PDB file of C-alpha atoms in Angstrom:
ATOM      1  CA  MET A1481      22.893  15.019-177.432  1.00 55.00           C
ATOM      2  CA  THR A1482      26.496  15.267-178.689  1.00 61.00           C
ATOM      3  CA  ALA A1483      29.036  17.180-176.620  1.00 66.00           C
ATOM      4  CA  GLN A1484      30.602  20.063-178.499  1.00 76.00           C
ATOM      5  CA  GLY A1485      34.360  20.350-178.849  1.00 77.00           C
ATOM      6  CA  PHE A1486      35.179  16.705-178.163  1.00 75.00           C
ATOM      7  CA  THR A1487      36.787  14.278-180.589  1.00 78.00           C
ATOM      8  CA  ASP A1488      36.216  10.530-180.416  1.00 75.00           C
ATOM      9  CA  GLN A1489      39.538   8.994-179.392  1.00 74.00           C
ATOM     10  CA  GLY A1490      38.419   5.420-179.971  1.00 75.00           C
ATOM     11  CA  ALA A1491      37.465   2.655-177.585  1.00 76.00           C
ATOM     12  CA  TYR A1492      39.338   1.111-174.686  1.00 72.00           C
ATOM     13  CA  THR A1493      39.146  -2.649-174.382  1.00 74.00           C
ATOM     14  CA  PRO A1494      40.750  -4.001-171.195  1.00 74.00           C
ATOM     15  CA  ASP A1495      43.065  -6.921-171.876  1.00 81.00           C
ATOM     16  CA  ASN A1496      43.960  -7.893-168.325  1.00 89.00           C
ATOM     17  CA  LEU A1497      47.702  -7.783-169.058  1.00 93.00           C
ATOM     18  CA  HIS A1498      48.619  -6.123-165.770  1.00 90.00           C
ATOM     19  CA  SER A1499      47.897  -8.149-162.658  1.00 90.00           C
ATOM     20  CA  GLY A1500      48.979  -6.024-159.749  1.00 86.00           C
ATOM     21  CA  GLU A1501      50.266  -2.751-158.464  1.00 86.00           C
ATOM     22  CA  PHE A1502      54.011  -3.309-158.797  1.00 88.00           C
ATOM     23  CA  PRO A1503      55.274  -0.321-160.794  1.00 91.00           C
ATOM     24  CA  SER A1504      55.926  -0.972-164.451  1.00 92.00           C
ATOM     25  CA  ILE A1505      58.978   0.305-166.250  1.00 94.00           C
ATOM     26  CA  GLN A1506      58.625   0.777-169.956  1.00 95.00           C
ATOM     27  CA  ARG A1507      60.977   2.052-172.603  1.00 96.00           C
ATOM     28  CA  THR A1508      60.814   2.598-176.327  1.00 98.00           C
ATOM     29  CA  GLU A1509      62.795  -0.145-178.046  1.00 98.00           C
ATOM     30  CA  THR A1510      63.403  -1.175-181.653  1.00 98.00           C
ATOM     31  CA  ILE A1511      61.383  -4.240-182.673  1.00 98.00           C
ATOM     32  CA  THR A1512      62.510  -6.466-185.550  1.00 97.00           C
ATOM     33  CA  GLY A1513      61.606  -9.824-187.034  1.00 95.00           C
ATOM     34  CA  ALA A1514      59.349  -9.199-190.069  1.00 94.00           C
ATOM     35  CA  ILE A1515      56.188 -10.174-188.153  1.00 95.00           C
ATOM     36  CA  THR A1516      53.122  -8.644-186.563  1.00 97.00           C
ATOM     37  CA  LEU A1517      53.191  -8.770-182.777  1.00 98.00           C
ATOM     38  CA  HIS A1518      50.441  -8.077-180.279  1.00 96.00           C
ATOM     39  CA  ARG A1519      50.461  -6.466-176.860  1.00 96.00           C
ATOM     40  CA  GLY A1520      51.608  -9.062-174.327  1.00 96.00           C
ATOM     41  CA  ALA A1521      54.105 -10.773-176.647  1.00 97.00           C
ATOM     42  CA  VAL A1522      57.129 -12.064-174.752  1.00 97.00           C
ATOM     43  CA  LEU A1523      60.301 -10.639-176.279  1.00 97.00           C
ATOM     44  CA  GLY A1524      63.953 -11.562-176.396  1.00 96.00           C
ATOM     45  CA  ARG A1525      66.857  -9.197-177.066  1.00 97.00           C
ATOM     46  CA  ILE A1526      69.206  -9.806-179.991  1.00 98.00           C
ATOM     47  CA  THR A1527      72.736  -9.513-178.628  1.00 98.00           C
ATOM     48  CA  ALA A1528      74.393  -8.144-181.793  1.00 97.00           C
ATOM     49  CA  ASN A1529      72.180  -5.062-182.266  1.00 97.00           C
ATOM     50  CA  GLY A1530      70.083  -4.727-179.087  1.00 97.00           C
ATOM     51  CA  PHE A1531      66.803  -5.021-181.013  1.00 98.00           C
ATOM     52  CA  TYR A1532      63.870  -6.981-179.599  1.00 98.00           C
ATOM     53  CA  THR A1533      61.870  -9.726-181.286  1.00 98.00           C
ATOM     54  CA  LEU A1534      59.458 -12.488-180.313  1.00 98.00           C
ATOM     55  CA  SER A1535      61.490 -14.834-178.132  1.00 97.00           C
ATOM     56  CA  ASP A1536      61.986 -18.209-179.823  1.00 97.00           C
ATOM     57  CA  ALA A1537      63.599 -20.994-177.797  1.00 96.00           C
ATOM     58  CA  ALA A1538      65.454 -22.282-180.898  1.00 97.00           C
ATOM     59  CA  ALA A1539      67.115 -18.927-181.679  1.00 97.00           C
ATOM     60  CA  VAL A1540      70.867 -18.579-181.174  1.00 97.00           C
ATOM     61  CA  ASP A1541      71.197 -14.774-181.338  1.00 97.00           C
ATOM     62  CA  GLY A1542      70.339 -13.954-177.719  1.00 96.00           C
ATOM     63  CA  SER A1543      66.607 -13.616-178.345  1.00 97.00           C
ATOM     64  CA  GLU A1544      66.063 -17.189-177.156  1.00 96.00           C
ATOM     65  CA  LYS A1545      66.025 -15.813-173.606  1.00 94.00           C
ATOM     66  CA  PRO A1546      62.733 -14.014-172.870  1.00 95.00           C
ATOM     67  CA  VAL A1547      63.409 -10.724-171.094  1.00 94.00           C
ATOM     68  CA  ALA A1548      60.571  -8.266-171.771  1.00 95.00           C
ATOM     69  CA  ILE A1549      56.897  -7.844-172.702  1.00 97.00           C
ATOM     70  CA  LEU A1550      55.518  -5.845-175.606  1.00 97.00           C
ATOM     71  CA  ALA A1551      53.213  -3.030-174.462  1.00 96.00           C
ATOM     72  CA  GLU A1552      51.479  -2.310-177.777  1.00 96.00           C
ATOM     73  CA  ASP A1553      50.580  -3.991-181.057  1.00 95.00           C
ATOM     74  CA  ILE A1554      53.172  -3.503-183.790  1.00 97.00           C
ATOM     75  CA  ASP A1555      53.654  -4.554-187.397  1.00 97.00           C
ATOM     76  CA  VAL A1556      57.293  -4.923-188.425  1.00 97.00           C
ATOM     77  CA  THR A1557      56.675  -6.852-191.639  1.00 96.00           C
ATOM     78  CA  ALA A1558      57.867  -3.849-193.678  1.00 96.00           C
ATOM     79  CA  GLY A1559      60.890  -3.146-191.482  1.00 96.00           C
ATOM     80  CA  ASP A1560      62.077  -2.449-187.971  1.00 97.00           C
ATOM     81  CA  ALA A1561      60.026  -0.029-185.870  1.00 97.00           C
ATOM     82  CA  ASP A1562      59.981   1.423-182.374  1.00 98.00           C
ATOM     83  CA  ALA A1563      57.450   0.319-179.764  1.00 98.00           C
ATOM     84  CA  VAL A1564      56.942   0.513-176.020  1.00 97.00           C
ATOM     85  CA  VAL A1565      58.320  -2.491-174.125  1.00 97.00           C
ATOM     86  CA  TYR A1566      57.831  -3.410-170.459  1.00 96.00           C
ATOM     87  CA  HIS A1567      61.055  -4.206-168.617  1.00 95.00           C
ATOM     88  CA  ALA A1568      59.440  -4.464-165.182  1.00 94.00           C
ATOM     89  CA  GLY A1569      55.985  -4.863-163.722  1.00 93.00           C
ATOM     90  CA  GLU A1570      53.448  -7.403-162.562  1.00 94.00           C
ATOM     91  CA  PHE A1571      51.685  -9.243-165.370  1.00 94.00           C
ATOM     92  CA  ASN A1572      48.910 -11.791-165.835  1.00 94.00           C
ATOM     93  CA  ILE A1573      50.565 -14.943-167.125  1.00 93.00           C
ATOM     94  CA  THR A1574      47.412 -15.997-169.002  1.00 92.00           C
ATOM     95  CA  ALA A1575      47.510 -12.779-171.063  1.00 93.00           C
ATOM     96  CA  LEU A1576      51.042 -13.335-172.390  1.00 96.00           C
ATOM     97  CA  LEU A1577      51.791 -14.488-175.931  1.00 96.00           C
ATOM     98  CA  PHE A1578      54.740 -16.872-176.229  1.00 97.00           C
ATOM     99  CA  GLY A1579      56.984 -17.662-179.178  1.00 96.00           C
ATOM    100  CA  SER A1580      57.893 -21.137-180.343  1.00 96.00           C
ATOM    101  CA  GLY A1581      59.315 -23.373-177.634  1.00 96.00           C
ATOM    102  CA  HIS A1582      58.331 -21.063-174.780  1.00 96.00           C
ATOM    103  CA  SER A1583      55.656 -21.270-172.124  1.00 94.00           C
ATOM    104  CA  ALA A1584      54.864 -19.686-168.802  1.00 91.00           C
ATOM    105  CA  ALA A1585      57.329 -22.101-167.169  1.00 91.00           C
ATOM    106  CA  THR A1586      60.270 -21.202-169.442  1.00 89.00           C
ATOM    107  CA  PHE A1587      59.556 -17.490-169.041  1.00 91.00           C
ATOM    108  CA  GLU A1588      59.464 -17.817-165.249  1.00 87.00           C
ATOM    109  CA  GLU A1589      62.800 -19.660-165.348  1.00 86.00           C
ATOM    110  CA  SER A1590      64.352 -16.919-167.485  1.00 86.00           C
ATOM    111  CA  LEU A1591      63.070 -14.224-165.120  1.00 86.00           C
ATOM    112  CA  LYS A1592      65.181 -15.639-162.296  1.00 81.00           C
ATOM    113  CA  THR A1593      68.282 -14.269-164.036  1.00 82.00           C
ATOM    114  CA  LEU A1594      66.911 -10.747-164.586  1.00 81.00           C
ATOM    115  CA  GLY A1595      67.174  -9.573-161.012  1.00 74.00           C
ATOM    116  CA  PRO A1596      64.850  -9.293-158.039  1.00 69.00           C
ATOM    117  CA  ASP A1597      62.853  -6.252-159.175  1.00 70.00           C
ATOM    118  CA  SER A1598      61.919  -6.938-162.735  1.00 87.00           C
ATOM    119  CA  ILE A1599      58.955  -8.874-164.068  1.00 92.00           C
ATOM    120  CA  PHE A1600      56.540 -10.685-161.782  1.00 90.00           C
ATOM    121  CA  LEU A1601      53.988 -13.149-163.126  1.00 91.00           C
ATOM    122  CA  ARG A1602      50.632 -13.851-161.518  1.00 91.00           C
ATOM    123  CA  LYS A1603      47.555 -15.712-162.661  1.00 87.00           C
ATOM    124  CA  ASN A1604      44.667 -13.523-161.648  1.00 80.00           C
ATOM    125  CA  GLN A1605      42.093 -14.549-164.269  1.00 68.00           C
ATOM    126  CA  GLU A1606      41.871 -15.610-167.863  1.00 67.00           C
ATOM    127  CA  ALA A1607      42.757 -12.915-170.384  1.00 54.00           C
TER     128      ALA A1607
END
């Protein structure tokens, strides 16, 4: 029997990105880079314009330093777009997606400069 008055809102598939109860802080930020990014992508911030992109260790525009985590899938191949970005929280390190030259170790090193109450990484189970 179908319930009357309800609309299918789609399916929820857990991705295991969050790994604890530390409160997350998210903000809408402009994403750039002419690529498609997925939830859990580790982002760097471009110094000149404040936009975020996939952090690449070889970049020289400020985005080489990973500072945030993408909260939703986004396609910016056709141009810059806004998306939700995590600036604080507790995340499963195995669920993160790293850009070229980065790994869990380089992200953890970068986090040491963000302050004591920002992003915490845990390995609770495979994503």
